[in-house]
Amino acid sequence: MRATGGIYIEISGKRLYLDPGPGALVHSRKNNIPIEYLDAILLSHVHQDHANDANTMIDAWSEGGKNIKGTLIGSISAIDGFEDIEKIVLDYHKDHVNKIITMDVNDSINIGPVHITATKTQHSDPKGIGFTIKGEKTISYIGDSCYFKGLEEHHKNSDLLIVNNIFPRERTDADNKIKYHMDTYGTLKLINKIRPKMVILQHFAPTILKIGPEKEARWLEEQTGIKVKAAKDFEIFEF
């Protein structure tokens, strides 16, 4: 597995941290990400590889609760829990942010000039969401999801598409037992229907790492004519 620390985004003068999984705090410090100046933390769903460091990031962000600020945005499951799914954000840390926004599909919020909308997913967390983030450009984060009919409708007119491309085209029997995750064929359908300016693949499982995510990215680029990059740990994209 590659690092699971999430994604730091600067857009229209705002600083957002998306899905702070294990290592988010440590990797942020090593890469000089200004945690103290974040405007919002976004959680797509409750699973540990996407939200494990949410509490520690809030702690660092608020300087241990001394400086309450910013907005926590997340799925119902991540912030409040859902049915038998336990929430991941502790009540103690909820008190360390200025505003908490729990989002379901099609809910939206403005962070200054940035408009954020929750998008539909199909995942083992039934309340999992993706995001569209609209500023001077539009970023779509699919979140953890398999491809399903209509997924692309939530991400129309996106300039940059970020896909958790877990599996390659050639899936193993073990891969096929893991449902509700995207493979390269699903990503191909999305690209062809959305036609973004650029696509970033990330969040790779062992099978695609053995084959080489770059190989899958090249194939997608050849098939679509759209620029596709397989992200490396700590890679910076200017778009």
PDB file of N, CA and C in Angstrom, residues 3-10 15-21 24 42 50:
ATOM      1  N   ALA A   3       1.133   5.505   0.772  1.00  0.00           N
ATOM      2  CA  ALA A   3       0.710   6.333   1.905  1.00  0.00           C
ATOM      3  C   ALA A   3      -0.778   6.670   1.792  1.00  0.00           C
ATOM      4  N   THR A   4      -1.428   6.824   2.951  1.00  0.00           N
ATOM      5  CA  THR A   4      -2.882   7.018   2.974  1.00  0.00           C
ATOM      6  C   THR A   4      -3.250   8.319   3.677  1.00  0.00           C
ATOM      7  N   GLY A   5      -2.410   9.327   3.521  1.00  0.00           N
ATOM      8  CA  GLY A   5      -2.589  10.560   4.290  1.00  0.00           C
ATOM      9  C   GLY A   5      -3.596  11.538   3.743  1.00  0.00           C
ATOM     10  N   GLY A   6      -4.226  11.238   2.610  1.00  0.00           N
ATOM     11  CA  GLY A   6      -5.245  12.125   2.073  1.00  0.00           C
ATOM     12  C   GLY A   6      -4.716  13.114   1.050  1.00  0.00           C
ATOM     13  N   ILE A   7      -5.498  14.156   0.799  1.00  0.00           N
ATOM     14  CA  ILE A   7      -5.214  15.121  -0.261  1.00  0.00           C
ATOM     15  C   ILE A   7      -5.364  16.537   0.283  1.00  0.00           C
ATOM     16  N   TYR A   8      -4.351  17.356   0.061  1.00  0.00           N
ATOM     17  CA  TYR A   8      -4.401  18.767   0.436  1.00  0.00           C
ATOM     18  C   TYR A   8      -4.684  19.582  -0.820  1.00  0.00           C
ATOM     19  N   ILE A   9      -5.669  20.474  -0.738  1.00  0.00           N
ATOM     20  CA  ILE A   9      -6.107  21.247  -1.900  1.00  0.00           C
ATOM     21  C   ILE A   9      -6.102  22.734  -1.576  1.00  0.00           C
ATOM     22  N   GLU A  10      -5.510  23.528  -2.458  1.00  0.00           N
ATOM     23  CA  GLU A  10      -5.647  24.981  -2.395  1.00  0.00           C
ATOM     24  C   GLU A  10      -6.440  25.419  -3.617  1.00  0.00           C
ATOM     25  N   ARG A  15      -7.961  26.704   1.802  1.00  0.00           N
ATOM     26  CA  ARG A  15      -7.150  25.509   2.040  1.00  0.00           C
ATOM     27  C   ARG A  15      -8.041  24.401   2.601  1.00  0.00           C
ATOM     28  N   LEU A  16      -8.082  23.278   1.887  1.00  0.00           N
ATOM     29  CA  LEU A  16      -8.934  22.157   2.270  1.00  0.00           C
ATOM     30  C   LEU A  16      -8.092  20.901   2.435  1.00  0.00           C
ATOM     31  N   TYR A  17      -8.475  20.061   3.402  1.00  0.00           N
ATOM     32  CA  TYR A  17      -7.799  18.769   3.559  1.00  0.00           C
ATOM     33  C   TYR A  17      -8.858  17.682   3.424  1.00  0.00           C
ATOM     34  N   LEU A  18      -8.654  16.801   2.460  1.00  0.00           N
ATOM     35  CA  LEU A  18      -9.635  15.794   2.088  1.00  0.00           C
ATOM     36  C   LEU A  18      -9.194  14.401   2.527  1.00  0.00           C
ATOM     37  N   ASP A  19     -10.045  13.735   3.280  1.00  0.00           N
ATOM     38  CA  ASP A  19      -9.846  12.347   3.706  1.00  0.00           C
ATOM     39  C   ASP A  19      -8.496  12.098   4.390  1.00  0.00           C
ATOM     40  N   PRO A  20      -8.306  12.644   5.588  1.00  0.00           N
ATOM     41  CA  PRO A  20      -7.049  12.451   6.326  1.00  0.00           C
ATOM     42  C   PRO A  20      -6.937  11.052   6.929  1.00  0.00           C
ATOM     43  N   GLY A  21      -6.439  10.122   6.140  1.00  0.00           N
ATOM     44  CA  GLY A  21      -6.254   8.754   6.601  1.00  0.00           C
ATOM     45  C   GLY A  21      -5.013   8.616   7.464  1.00  0.00           C
ATOM     46  N   ALA A  24      -1.749  11.181   8.066  1.00  0.00           N
ATOM     47  CA  ALA A  24      -2.026  12.528   7.551  1.00  0.00           C
ATOM     48  C   ALA A  24      -1.260  13.598   8.312  1.00  0.00           C
ATOM     49  N   LEU A  42     -12.499  17.684   5.057  1.00  0.00           N
ATOM     50  CA  LEU A  42     -13.604  16.972   4.423  1.00  0.00           C
ATOM     51  C   LEU A  42     -13.414  15.468   4.593  1.00  0.00           C
ATOM     52  N   HIS A  50      -9.498   6.467   5.222  1.00  0.00           N
ATOM     53  CA  HIS A  50      -9.884   7.804   4.768  1.00  0.00           C
ATOM     54  C   HIS A  50     -10.056   8.804   5.901  1.00  0.00           C
TER      55      HIS A  50
END
